[in-house]
CSV table of C-alpha atoms in Angstrom, one decimal:
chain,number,residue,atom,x,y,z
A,1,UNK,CA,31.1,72.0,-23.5
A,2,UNK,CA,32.5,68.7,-25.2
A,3,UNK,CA,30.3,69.5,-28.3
A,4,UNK,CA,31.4,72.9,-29.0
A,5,UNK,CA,35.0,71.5,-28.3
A,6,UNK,CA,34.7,68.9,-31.1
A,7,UNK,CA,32.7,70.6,-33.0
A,8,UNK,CA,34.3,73.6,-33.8
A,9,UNK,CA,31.0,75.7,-33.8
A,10,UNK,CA,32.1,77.1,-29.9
A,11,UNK,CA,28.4,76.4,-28.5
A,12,UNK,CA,26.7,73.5,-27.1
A,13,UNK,CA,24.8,70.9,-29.0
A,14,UNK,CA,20.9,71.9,-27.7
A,15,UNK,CA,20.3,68.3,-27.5
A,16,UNK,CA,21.2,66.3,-24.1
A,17,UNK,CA,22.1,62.9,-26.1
A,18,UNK,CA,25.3,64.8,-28.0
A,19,UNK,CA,26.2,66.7,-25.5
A,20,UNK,CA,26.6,63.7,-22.9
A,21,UNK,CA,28.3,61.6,-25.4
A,22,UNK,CA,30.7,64.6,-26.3
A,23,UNK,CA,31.3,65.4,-22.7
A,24,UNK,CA,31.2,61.8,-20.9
A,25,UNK,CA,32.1,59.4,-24.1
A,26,UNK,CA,30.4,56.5,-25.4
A,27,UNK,CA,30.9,55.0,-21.5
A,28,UNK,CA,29.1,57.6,-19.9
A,29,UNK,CA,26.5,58.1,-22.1
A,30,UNK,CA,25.8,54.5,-21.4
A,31,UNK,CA,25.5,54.8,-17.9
A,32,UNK,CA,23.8,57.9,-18.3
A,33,UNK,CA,21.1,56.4,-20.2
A,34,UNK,CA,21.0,53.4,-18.4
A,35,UNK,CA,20.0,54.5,-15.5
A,36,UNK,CA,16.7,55.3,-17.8
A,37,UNK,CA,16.2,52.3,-19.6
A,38,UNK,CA,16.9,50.1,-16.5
A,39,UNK,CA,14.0,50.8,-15.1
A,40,UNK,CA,12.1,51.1,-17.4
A,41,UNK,CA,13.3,47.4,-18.5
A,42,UNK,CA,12.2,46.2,-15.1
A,43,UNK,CA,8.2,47.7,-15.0
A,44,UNK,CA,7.7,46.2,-18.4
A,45,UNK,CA,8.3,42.6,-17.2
A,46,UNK,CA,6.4,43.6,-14.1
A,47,UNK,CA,2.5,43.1,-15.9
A,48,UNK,CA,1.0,45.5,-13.3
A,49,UNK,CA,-1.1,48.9,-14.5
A,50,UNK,CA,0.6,51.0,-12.2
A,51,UNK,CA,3.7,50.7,-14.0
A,52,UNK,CA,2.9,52.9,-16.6
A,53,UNK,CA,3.9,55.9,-15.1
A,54,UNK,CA,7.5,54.9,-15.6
A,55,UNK,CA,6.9,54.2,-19.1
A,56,UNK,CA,5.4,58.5,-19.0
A,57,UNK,CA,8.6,59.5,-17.5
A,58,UNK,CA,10.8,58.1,-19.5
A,59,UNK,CA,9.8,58.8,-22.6
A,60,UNK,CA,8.5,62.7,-22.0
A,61,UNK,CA,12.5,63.1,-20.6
A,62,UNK,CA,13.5,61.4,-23.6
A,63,UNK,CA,11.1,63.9,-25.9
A,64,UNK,CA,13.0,66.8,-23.8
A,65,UNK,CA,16.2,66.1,-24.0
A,66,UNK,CA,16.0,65.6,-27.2
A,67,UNK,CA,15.0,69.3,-27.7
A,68,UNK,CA,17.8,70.5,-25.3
A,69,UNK,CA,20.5,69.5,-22.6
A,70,UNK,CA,19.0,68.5,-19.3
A,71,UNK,CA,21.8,66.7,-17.1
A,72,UNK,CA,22.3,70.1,-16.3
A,73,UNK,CA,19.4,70.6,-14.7
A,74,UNK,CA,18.0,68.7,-11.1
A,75,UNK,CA,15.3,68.0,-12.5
A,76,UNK,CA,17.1,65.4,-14.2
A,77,UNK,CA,18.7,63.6,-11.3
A,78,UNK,CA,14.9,64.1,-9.6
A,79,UNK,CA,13.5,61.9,-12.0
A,80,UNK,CA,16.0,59.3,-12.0
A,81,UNK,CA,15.2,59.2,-8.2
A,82,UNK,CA,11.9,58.7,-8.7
A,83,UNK,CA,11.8,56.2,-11.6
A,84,UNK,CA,14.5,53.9,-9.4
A,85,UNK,CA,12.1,54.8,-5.9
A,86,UNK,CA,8.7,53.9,-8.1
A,87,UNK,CA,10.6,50.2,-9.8
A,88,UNK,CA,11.7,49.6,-5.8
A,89,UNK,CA,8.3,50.5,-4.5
A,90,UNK,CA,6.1,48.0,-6.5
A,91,UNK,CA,8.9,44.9,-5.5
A,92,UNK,CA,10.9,44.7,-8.6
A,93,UNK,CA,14.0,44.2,-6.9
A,94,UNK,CA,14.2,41.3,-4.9
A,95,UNK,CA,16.5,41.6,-2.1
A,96,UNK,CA,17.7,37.8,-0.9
A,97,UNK,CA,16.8,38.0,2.6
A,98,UNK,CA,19.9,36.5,5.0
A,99,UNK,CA,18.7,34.0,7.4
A,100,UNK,CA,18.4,35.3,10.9
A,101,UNK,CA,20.8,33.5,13.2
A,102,UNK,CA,18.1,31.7,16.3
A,103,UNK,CA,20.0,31.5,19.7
A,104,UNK,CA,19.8,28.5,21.7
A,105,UNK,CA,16.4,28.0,24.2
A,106,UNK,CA,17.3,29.7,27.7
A,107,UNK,CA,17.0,26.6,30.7
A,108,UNK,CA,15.3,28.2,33.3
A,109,UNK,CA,15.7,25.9,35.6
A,110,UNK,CA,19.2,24.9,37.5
A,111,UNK,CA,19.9,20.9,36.9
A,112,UNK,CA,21.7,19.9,40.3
């Protein structure tokens, strides 16, 4: 209740973008938000039609937490989930495969 703190009204702000900056600072709204806008970020440089869906989310959790704080809710932290599982699912990030280590031929046979 950060706002309602700073505010001096007593109540919340009914809008999730003041109330995470009164709560978490200007640091946590940015990784709040980031975790948003990262992907996001990523499925617009991917040129694929599928990725549109993560443009949806974003912006309809955007339009409602405008209208009202939602990091209280799961729902939130559900579609963070899914917009990081949907960006990892269509090969946005790239994972550098390590080399796998080859052991040395077996000799089958016994050199006398």
């Amino acid at each position: 209740s950060g706002f309602g703190i700073f505010s001096g009204i007593g109540t919340y702000s009914h809008n999730n973008f003041g109330e995470v900056l009164c709560n978490f600072g200007i640091i946590g709204f940015i990784l709040y938000y980031a975790n948003f806008f990262l992907p996001l970020t990523m499925s617009i440089r991917k040129k694929d039609e599928e990725m549109y869906i993560i443009a949806i989310l974003v912006i309809v959790y955007l339009l409602r937490s405008f209208f009202g704080v939602t990091y209280y809710a799961k729902e939130a932290y559900l579609v963070i989930a899914l917009l990081f599982f949907l960006t990892k699912d269509y090969g946005l990030y790239e994972f550098k495969k390590k080399p796998k280590k080859v052991a040395p031929p077996a000799y089958d046979e016994v050199i006398i």
